Coordinates of C-alpha atoms and ligand atoms in Angstrom, one line a residue:
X240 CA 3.7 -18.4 -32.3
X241 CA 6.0 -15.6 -31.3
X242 CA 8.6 -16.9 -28.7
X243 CA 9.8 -13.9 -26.1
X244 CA 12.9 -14.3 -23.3
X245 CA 10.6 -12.8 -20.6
X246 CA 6.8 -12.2 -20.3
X247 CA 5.8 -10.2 -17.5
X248 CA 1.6 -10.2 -17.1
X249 CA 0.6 -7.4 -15.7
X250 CA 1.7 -3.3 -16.0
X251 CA 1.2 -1.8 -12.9
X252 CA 3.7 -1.1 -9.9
X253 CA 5.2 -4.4 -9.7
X254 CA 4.9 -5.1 -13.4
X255 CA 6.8 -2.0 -14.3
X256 CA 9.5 -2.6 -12.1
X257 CA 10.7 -5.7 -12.6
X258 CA 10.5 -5.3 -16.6
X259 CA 12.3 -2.3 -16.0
X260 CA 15.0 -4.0 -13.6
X261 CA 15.1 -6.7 -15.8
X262 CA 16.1 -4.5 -19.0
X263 CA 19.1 -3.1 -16.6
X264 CA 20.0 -6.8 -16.0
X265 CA 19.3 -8.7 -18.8
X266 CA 19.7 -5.8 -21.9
X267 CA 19.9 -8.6 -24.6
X268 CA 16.6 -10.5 -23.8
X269 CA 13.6 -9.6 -25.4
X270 CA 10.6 -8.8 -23.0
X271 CA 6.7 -8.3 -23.9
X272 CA 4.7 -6.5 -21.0
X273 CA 1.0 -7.5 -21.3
X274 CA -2.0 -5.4 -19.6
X275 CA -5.6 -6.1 -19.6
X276 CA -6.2 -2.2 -19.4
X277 CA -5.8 0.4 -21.7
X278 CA -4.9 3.3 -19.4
X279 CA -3.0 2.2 -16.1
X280 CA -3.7 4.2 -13.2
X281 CA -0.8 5.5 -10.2
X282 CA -2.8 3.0 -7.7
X283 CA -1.7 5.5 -4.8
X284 CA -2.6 8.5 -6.6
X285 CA -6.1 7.0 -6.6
X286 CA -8.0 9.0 -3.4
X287 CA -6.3 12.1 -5.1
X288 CA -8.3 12.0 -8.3
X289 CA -11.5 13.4 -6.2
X290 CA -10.4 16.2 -4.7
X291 CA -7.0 17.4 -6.3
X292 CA -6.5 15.6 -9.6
X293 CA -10.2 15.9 -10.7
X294 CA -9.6 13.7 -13.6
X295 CA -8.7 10.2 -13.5
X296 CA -6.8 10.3 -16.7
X297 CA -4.5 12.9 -14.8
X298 CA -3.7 10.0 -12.6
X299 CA -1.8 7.5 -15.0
X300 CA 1.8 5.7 -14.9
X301 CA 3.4 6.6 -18.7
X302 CA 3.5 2.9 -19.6
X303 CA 4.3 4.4 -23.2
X304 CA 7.0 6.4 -22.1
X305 CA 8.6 3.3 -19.4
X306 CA 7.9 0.4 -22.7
X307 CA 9.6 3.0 -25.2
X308 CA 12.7 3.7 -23.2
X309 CA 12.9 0.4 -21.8
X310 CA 12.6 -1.2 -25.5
X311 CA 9.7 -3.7 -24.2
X312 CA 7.1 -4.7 -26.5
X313 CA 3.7 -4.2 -24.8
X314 CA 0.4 -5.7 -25.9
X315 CA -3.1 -4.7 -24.2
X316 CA -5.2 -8.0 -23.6
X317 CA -5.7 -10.2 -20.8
X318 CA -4.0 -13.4 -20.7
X319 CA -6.4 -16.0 -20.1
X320 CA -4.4 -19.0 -19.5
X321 CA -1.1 -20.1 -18.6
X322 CA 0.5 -23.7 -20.5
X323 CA 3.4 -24.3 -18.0
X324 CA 4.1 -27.6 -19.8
X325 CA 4.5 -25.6 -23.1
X326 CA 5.8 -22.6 -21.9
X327 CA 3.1 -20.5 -23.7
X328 CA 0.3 -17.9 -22.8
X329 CA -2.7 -17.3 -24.5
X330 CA -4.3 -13.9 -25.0
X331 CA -7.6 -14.5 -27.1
X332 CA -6.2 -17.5 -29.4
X333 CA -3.7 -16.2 -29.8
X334 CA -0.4 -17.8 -28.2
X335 CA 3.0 -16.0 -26.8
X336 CA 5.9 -18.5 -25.6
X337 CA 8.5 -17.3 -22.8
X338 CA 11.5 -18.6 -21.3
X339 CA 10.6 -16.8 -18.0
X340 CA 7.1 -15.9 -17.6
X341 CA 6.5 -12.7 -14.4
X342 CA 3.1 -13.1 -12.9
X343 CA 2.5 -9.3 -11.2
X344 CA -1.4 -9.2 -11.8
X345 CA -2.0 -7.3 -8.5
X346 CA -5.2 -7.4 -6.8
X347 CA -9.0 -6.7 -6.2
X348 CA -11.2 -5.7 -4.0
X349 CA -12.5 -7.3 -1.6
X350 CA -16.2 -7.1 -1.6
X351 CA -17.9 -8.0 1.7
X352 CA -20.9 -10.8 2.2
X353 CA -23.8 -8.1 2.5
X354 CA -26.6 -7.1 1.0
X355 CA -27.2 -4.2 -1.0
X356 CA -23.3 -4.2 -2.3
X357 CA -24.3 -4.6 -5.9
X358 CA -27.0 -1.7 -5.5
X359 CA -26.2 1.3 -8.0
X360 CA -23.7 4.3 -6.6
X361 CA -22.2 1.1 -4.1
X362 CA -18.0 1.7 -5.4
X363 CA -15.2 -0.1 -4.7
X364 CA -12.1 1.1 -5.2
X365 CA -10.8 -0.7 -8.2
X366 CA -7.9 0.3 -10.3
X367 CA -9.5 1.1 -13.4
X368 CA -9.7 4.8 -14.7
X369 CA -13.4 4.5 -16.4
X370 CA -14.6 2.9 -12.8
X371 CA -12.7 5.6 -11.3
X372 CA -13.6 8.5 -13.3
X373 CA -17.7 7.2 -12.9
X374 CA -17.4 7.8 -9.3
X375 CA -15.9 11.2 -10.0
X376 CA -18.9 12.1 -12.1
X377 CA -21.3 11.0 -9.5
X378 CA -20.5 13.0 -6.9
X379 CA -21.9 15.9 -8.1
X380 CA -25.2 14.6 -8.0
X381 CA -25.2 13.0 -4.3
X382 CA -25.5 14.4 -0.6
X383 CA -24.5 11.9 1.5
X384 CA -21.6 10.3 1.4
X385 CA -20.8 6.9 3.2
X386 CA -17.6 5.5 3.4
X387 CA -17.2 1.8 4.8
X388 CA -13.6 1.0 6.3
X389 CA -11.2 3.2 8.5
X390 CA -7.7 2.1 7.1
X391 CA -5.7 4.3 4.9
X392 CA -7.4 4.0 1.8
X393 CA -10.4 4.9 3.4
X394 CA -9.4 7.9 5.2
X395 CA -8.0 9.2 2.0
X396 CA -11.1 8.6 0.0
X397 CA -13.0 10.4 2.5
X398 CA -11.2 12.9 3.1
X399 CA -10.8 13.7 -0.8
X400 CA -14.2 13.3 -1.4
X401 CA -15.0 16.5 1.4
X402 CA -12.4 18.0 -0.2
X403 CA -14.2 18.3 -3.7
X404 CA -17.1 19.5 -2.1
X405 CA -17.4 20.5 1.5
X406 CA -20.5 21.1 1.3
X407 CA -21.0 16.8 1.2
X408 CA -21.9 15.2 4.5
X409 CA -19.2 12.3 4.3
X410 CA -19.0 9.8 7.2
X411 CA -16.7 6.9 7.9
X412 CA -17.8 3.9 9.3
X413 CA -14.7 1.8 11.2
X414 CA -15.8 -1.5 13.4
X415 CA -12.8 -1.1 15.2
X416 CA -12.4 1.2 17.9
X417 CA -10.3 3.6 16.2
X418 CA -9.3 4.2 12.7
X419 CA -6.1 3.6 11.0
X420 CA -5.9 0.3 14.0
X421 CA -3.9 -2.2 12.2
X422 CA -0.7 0.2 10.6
X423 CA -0.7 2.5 14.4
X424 CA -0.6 2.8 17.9
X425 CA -3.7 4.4 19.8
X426 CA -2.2 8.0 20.1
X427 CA -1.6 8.6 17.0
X428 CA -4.8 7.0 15.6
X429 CA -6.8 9.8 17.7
X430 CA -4.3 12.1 16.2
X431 CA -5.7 11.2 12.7
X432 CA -9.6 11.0 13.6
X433 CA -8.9 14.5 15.2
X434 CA -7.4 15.4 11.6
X435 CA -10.5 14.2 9.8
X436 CA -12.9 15.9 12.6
X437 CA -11.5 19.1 11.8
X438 CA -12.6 18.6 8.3
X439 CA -16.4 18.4 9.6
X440 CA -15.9 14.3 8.5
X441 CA -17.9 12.0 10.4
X442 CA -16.8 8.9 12.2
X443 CA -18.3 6.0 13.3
X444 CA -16.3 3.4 15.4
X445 CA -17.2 0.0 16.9
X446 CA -19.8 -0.1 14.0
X447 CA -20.4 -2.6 11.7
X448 CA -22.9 -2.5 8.7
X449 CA -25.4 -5.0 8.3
X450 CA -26.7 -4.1 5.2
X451 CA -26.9 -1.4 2.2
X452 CA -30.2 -0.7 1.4
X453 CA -32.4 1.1 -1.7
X454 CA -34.2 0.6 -4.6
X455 CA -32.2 0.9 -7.5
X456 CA -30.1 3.3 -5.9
X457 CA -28.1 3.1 -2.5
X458 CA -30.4 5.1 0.1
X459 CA -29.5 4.0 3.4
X460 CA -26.7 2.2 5.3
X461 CA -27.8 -0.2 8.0
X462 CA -25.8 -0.8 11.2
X463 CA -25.2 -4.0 13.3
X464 CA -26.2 -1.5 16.1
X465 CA -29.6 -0.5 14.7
X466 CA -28.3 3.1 13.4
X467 CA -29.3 3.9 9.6
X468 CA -27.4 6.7 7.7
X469 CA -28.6 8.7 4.6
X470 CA -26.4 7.9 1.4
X471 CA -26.5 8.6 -1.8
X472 CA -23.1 7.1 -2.6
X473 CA -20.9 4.7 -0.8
X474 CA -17.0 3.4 -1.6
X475 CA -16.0 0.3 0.3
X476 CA -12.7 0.4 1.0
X477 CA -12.0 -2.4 3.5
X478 CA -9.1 -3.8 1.7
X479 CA -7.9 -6.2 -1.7
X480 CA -7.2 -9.7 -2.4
X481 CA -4.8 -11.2 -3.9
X482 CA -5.4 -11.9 -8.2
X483 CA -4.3 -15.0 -8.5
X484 CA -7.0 -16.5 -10.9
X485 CA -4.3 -17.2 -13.6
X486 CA -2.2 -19.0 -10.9
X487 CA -4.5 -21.2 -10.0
X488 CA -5.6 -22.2 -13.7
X489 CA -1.7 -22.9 -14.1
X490 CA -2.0 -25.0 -11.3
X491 CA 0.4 -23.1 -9.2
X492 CA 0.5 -23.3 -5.8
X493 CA -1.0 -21.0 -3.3
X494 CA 0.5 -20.0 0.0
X495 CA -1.5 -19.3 3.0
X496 CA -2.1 -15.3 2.9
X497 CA -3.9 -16.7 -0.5
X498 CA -1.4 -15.2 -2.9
X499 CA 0.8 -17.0 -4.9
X500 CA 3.5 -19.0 -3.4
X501 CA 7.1 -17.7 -4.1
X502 CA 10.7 -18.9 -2.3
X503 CA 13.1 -16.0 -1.5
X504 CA 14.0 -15.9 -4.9
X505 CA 10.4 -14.8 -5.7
X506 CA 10.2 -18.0 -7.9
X507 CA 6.8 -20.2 -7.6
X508 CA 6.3 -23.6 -7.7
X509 CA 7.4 -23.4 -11.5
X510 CA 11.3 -22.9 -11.8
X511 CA 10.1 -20.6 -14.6
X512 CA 7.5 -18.3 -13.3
X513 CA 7.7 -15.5 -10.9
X514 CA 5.3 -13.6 -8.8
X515 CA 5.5 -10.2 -7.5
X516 CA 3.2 -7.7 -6.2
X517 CA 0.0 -7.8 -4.8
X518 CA -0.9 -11.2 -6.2
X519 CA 2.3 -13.0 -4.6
X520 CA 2.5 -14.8 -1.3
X521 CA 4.2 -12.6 1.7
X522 CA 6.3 -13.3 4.9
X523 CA 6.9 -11.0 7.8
X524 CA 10.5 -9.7 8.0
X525 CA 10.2 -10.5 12.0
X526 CA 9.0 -13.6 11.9
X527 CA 8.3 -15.5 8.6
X528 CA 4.9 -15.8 9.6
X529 CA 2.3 -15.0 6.9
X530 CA 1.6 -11.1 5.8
X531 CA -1.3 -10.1 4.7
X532 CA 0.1 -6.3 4.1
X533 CA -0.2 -5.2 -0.1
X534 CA 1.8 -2.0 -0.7
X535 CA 3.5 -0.5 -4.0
X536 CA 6.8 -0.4 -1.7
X537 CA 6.6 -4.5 -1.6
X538 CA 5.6 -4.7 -4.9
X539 CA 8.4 -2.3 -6.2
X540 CA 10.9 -4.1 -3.8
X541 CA 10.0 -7.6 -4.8
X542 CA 10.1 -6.8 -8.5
X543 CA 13.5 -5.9 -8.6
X544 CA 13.9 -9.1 -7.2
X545 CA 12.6 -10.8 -10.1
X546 CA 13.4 -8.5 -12.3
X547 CA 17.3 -9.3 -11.3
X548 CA 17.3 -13.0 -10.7
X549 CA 15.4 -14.2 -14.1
X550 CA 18.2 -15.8 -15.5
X551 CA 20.9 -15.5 -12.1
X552 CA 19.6 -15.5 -8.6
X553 CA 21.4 -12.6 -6.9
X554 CA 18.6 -11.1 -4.5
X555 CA 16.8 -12.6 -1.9
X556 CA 13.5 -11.4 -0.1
X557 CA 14.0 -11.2 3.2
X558 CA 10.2 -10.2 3.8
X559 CA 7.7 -7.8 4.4
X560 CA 8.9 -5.0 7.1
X561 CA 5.8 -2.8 6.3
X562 CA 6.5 1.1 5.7
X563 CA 3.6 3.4 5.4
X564 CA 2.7 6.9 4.9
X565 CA -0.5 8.9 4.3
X566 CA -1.3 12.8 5.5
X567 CA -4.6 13.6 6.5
X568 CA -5.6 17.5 6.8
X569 CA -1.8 18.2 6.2
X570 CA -0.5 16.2 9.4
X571 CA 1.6 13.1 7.8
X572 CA 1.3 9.3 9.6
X573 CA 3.7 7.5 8.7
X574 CA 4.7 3.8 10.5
X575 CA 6.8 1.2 9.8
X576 CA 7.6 -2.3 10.9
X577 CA 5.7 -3.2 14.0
X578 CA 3.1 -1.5 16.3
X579 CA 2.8 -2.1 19.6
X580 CA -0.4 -4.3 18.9
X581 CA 1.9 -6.0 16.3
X582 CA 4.8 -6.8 18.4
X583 CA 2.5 -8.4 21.3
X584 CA 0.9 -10.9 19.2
X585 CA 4.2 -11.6 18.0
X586 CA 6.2 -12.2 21.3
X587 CA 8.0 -9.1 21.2
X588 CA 8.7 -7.4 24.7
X589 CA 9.0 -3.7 23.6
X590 CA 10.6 -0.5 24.8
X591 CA 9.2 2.7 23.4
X592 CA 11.5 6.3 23.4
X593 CA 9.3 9.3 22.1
X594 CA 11.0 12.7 20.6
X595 CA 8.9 16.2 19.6
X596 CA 9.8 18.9 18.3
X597 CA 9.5 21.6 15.6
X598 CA 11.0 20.5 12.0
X599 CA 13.1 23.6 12.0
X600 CA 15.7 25.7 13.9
X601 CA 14.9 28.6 14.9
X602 CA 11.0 27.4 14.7
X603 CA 10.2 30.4 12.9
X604 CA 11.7 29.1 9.6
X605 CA 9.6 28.6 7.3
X606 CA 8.0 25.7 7.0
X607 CA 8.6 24.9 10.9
X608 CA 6.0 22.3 11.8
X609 CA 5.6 20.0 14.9
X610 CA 7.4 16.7 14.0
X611 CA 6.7 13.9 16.5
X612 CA 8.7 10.4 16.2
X613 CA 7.8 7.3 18.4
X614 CA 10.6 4.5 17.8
X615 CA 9.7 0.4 19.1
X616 CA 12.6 -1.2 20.7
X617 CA 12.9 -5.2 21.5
X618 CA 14.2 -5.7 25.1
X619 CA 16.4 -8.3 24.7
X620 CA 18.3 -7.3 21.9
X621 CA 17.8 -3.2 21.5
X622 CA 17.2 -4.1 18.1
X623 CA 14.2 -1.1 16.6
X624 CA 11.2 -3.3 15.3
X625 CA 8.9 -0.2 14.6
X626 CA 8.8 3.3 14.6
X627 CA 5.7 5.6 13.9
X628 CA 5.5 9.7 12.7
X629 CA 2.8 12.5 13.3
X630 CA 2.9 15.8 11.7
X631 CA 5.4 17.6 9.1
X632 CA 5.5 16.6 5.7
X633 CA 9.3 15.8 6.2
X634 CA 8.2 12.2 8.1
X635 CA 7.4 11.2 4.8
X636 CA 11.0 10.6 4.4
X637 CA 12.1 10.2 7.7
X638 CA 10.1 6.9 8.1
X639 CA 11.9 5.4 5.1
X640 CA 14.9 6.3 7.1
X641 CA 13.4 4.2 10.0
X642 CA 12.4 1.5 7.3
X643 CA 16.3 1.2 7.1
X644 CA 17.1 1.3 10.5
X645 CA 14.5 -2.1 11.1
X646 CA 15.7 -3.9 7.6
X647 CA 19.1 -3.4 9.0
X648 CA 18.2 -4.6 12.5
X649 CA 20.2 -1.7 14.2
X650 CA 20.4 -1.3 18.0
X651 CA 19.0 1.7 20.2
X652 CA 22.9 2.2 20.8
X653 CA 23.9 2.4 17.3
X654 CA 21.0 4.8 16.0
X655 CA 21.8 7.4 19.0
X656 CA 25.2 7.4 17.4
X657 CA 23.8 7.9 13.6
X658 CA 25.5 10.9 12.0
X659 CA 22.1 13.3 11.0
X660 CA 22.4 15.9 8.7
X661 CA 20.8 18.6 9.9
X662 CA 20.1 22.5 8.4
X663 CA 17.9 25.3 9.9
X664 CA 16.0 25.3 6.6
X665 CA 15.1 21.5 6.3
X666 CA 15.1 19.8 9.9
X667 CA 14.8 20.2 13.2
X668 CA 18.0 21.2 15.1
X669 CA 20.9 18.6 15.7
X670 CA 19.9 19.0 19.6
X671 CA 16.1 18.1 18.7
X672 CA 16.3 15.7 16.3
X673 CA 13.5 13.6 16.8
X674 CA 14.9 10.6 15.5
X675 CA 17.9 10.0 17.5
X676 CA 16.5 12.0 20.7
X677 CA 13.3 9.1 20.3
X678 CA 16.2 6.6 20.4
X679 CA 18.0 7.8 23.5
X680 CA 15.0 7.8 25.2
X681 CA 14.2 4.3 24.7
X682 CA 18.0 3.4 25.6
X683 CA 17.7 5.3 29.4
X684 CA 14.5 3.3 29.7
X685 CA 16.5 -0.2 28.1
X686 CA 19.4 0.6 30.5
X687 CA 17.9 1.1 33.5
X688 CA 15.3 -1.6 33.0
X689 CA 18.7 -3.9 33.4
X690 CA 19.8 -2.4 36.6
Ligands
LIG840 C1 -6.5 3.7 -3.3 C2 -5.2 3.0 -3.1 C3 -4.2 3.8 -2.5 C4 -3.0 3.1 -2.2 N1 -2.0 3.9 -1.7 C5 -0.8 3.3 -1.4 C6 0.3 4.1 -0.9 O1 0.2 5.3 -0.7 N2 1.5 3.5 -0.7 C7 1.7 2.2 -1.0 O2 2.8 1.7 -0.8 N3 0.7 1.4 -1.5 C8 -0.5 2.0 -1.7 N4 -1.5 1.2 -2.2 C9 -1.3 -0.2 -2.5 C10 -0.7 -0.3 -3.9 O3 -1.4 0.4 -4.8 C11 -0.5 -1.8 -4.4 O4 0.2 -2.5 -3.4 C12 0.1 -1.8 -5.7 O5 -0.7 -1.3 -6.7 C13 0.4 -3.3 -6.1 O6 0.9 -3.3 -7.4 P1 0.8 -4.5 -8.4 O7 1.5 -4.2 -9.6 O8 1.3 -5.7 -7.6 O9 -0.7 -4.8 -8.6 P2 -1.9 -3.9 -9.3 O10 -1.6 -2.4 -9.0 O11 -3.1 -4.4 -8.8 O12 -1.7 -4.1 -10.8 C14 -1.9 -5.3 -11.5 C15 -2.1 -5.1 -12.9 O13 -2.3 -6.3 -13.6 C16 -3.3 -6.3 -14.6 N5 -3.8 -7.6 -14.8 C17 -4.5 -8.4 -13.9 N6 -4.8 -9.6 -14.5 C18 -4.3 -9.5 -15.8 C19 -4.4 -10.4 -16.9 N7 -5.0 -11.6 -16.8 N8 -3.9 -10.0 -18.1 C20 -3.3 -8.8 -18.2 N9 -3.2 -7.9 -17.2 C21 -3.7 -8.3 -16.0 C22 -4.3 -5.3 -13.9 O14 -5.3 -4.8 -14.7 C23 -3.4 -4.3 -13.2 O15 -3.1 -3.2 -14.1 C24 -2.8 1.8 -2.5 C25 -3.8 1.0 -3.1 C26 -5.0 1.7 -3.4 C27 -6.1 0.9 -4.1

């Protein structure tokens, strides 16, 4: 039996990252990475295969390039059990031992209770490139298009999929009353269905489907309401679960968001295995209560946790603050930490300070877009909980900015006072910026509100 220092299960976001953090760390120990897929695609990237990419082998992480420079060894095969007791995995019968043993095997799909799902041309979006690339190759033979599920993966899909052929009548079906609900705050989730109208994509709110229907092959998709659509194809993209089938043959335990229970440290209830990623338990940053959000920014963040504190705790999670970003018809969304939704349900009295303006200075730069920034203050304490971005591709960056703002609990008073950098080329003017103008806003309303 061949005995490593760490096994990490799993090559994806999370798996990467903390093998890679864990070579910076630990340079010494000798690591295998193990995946159950040959080719390993960029899960982001995913929606981009259909209508930029056009090939989901364009859309791959270099694992090759990451194990060589990283000196990991790497073995393709799923691990199909886990001996805690003897400290061993087993790939086929063949056995691996590890002092530390990394569980980051991600997660699935969530496939909902109805009937018809199993119907040929019915995809999920699952991160395997033959899957992937079989859905490519179908659209060229369909009409009608059905997408089930408004969040971001959705919207993507969709809009991808027009984008590969306009001619396709594509149409998005949301039971909530707008898209994009859970990540944004209502004017900016008509600001997105207004960027997916534009692209002739149809959208159906407050609908549920009942059932898929067809012979062999998907033809129809059947409303709660009564409505029926034409579809030749449909992708169900209403969200992932957590993979913790390993887990739970170890006998690990399992939190309550259903992924694998991990401390701060990231360590489960095994003082030798770790989980990060998709498949791991999750805690809001605001309130310890259970998260149910799976992004590559957790994953990557709570890998170099693990990837760090294998042998020496020295980080701690301090949970899951939520950043986002997505463009849709060139207009970026970005959010992070709370909307206002969000910071009800969670006893938050909010403030809100709103700044818009163009991205450049003069506006007739090149590149000059309209760059709108909505920041989420807590009463009591000024502290920013959220913020939320519509429109130039620079709020792509600007949010993570925010994302720092919230992790570092600053105050309305101490982000009017941030030193911006600002240049007529790259940003809006130092008198417009969004972000800090956003901020005073909110602190007139905060100030006077004590008065
Ligand atoms: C279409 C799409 C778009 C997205 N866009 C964004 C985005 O823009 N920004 C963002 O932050 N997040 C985005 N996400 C979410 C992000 O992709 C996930 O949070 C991220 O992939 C999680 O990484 P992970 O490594 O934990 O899990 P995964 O990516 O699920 O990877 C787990 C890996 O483990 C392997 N594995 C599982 N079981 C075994 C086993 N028994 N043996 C060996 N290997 C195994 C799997 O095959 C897989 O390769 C998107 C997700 C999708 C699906």
């Amino acid at each position: 039996m061949k005995h490593y220092d760490v096994i990490i299960i799993g090559e994806s976001a999370a798996g990467v990252v903390a093998a890679t953090t864990a070579r910076k760390y630990y340079p010494g120990k000798n690591i295998l990475i193990v995946r159950d897929v040959l080719h390993v695609p960029i899960p982001c990237g995913i929606p981009y295969i259909y209508g930029t990419a056009h090939d989901a082998m364009k859309n791959l992480i270099p694992v090759e390039n990451i194990e060589k420079s990283n000196k990991l060894e790497a073995l393709v095969g799923k691990v199909e059990a886990i001996d805690k007791v003897n400290k061993t995995i087993s790939i086929c019968d063949d056995l691996y031992g590890y002092d530390r043993l990394v569980i980051a095997t991600g997660s699935k799909p969530i496939i909902p209770p109805i009937k018809g799902v199993d119907l040929e041309n019915v995809f999920v979006v699952e991160k395997n490139t033959d899957y992937l690339q079989k859905l490519y190759d179908e659209l060229k033979n369909v009409k009608d298009v059905v997408v089930i599920g408004g969040g971001f993966i959705g919207c993507e899909m969709a809009e991808e999929i027009k984008k590969y052929d306009n001619n396709l009548n594509v149409t998005i079906v949301e039971m909530q009353d707008h898209l994009l609900k859970i990540v944004y705050d209502e004017e900016f989730c008509i600001l997105a269905e207004d960027a997916l109208r534009t692209l002739n994509i149809n959208i159906l709110l407050n609908e549920q489907v009942k059932e898929l229907s067809g012979d062999k092959k998907i033809k129809e998709v059947k409303l709660v309401s009564g409505k029926t659509l034409k579809a030749d194809l449909v992708v169900l993209g209403i969200g992932a679960k957590a993979n913790i089938d390993l887990a739970r043959q170890a006998g690990l335990e399992i939190g309550l968001g259903n992924g694998i229970k991990v401390n701060r440290y990231m360590v489960t209830s095994d003082e030798a295995i770790f989980a990060c990623g998709d498949c791991a338990d999750k805690d809001s940053f605001f309130d310890h209560k259970v998260s149910m959000l799976k992004l590559a920014s957790i994953a990557t963040m709570e890998a170099r946790i693990v990837g760090a504190n294998l042998f020496k705790y020295t980080r701690i999670n301090r949970g899951v603050v939520g950043c986002f970003s997505t463009v849709l018809n060139g207009n970026v969304f970005a959010a992070a930490g709370l909307n206002e939704d969000e910071a009800a349900r969670k006893g938050f009295e909010i403030v809100t300070g709103v700044a818009e303006s163009i991205n450049r200075h003069p506006g007739l730069m090149p590149g000059g877009q309209n760059l709108k920034v909505k920041l989420l203050f807590e009463k009591g304490t000024r502290g920013i909980v959220g913020g939320e971005i519509y429109g130039a591709y620079s709020g792509g960056e600007l949010i993570n900015a925010i994302s720092a703002f919230i992790s570092n609990e600053m105050t309305a008073d101490e982000i009017v006072i941030f030193q911006a950098g600002t240049h007529p080329a790259l940003t809006a003017s130092p008198i417009a910026y969004q972000l800090v103008n956003a901020a005073e806003n909110a602190l007139i309303k905060l100030i006077n509100d004590q008065c």
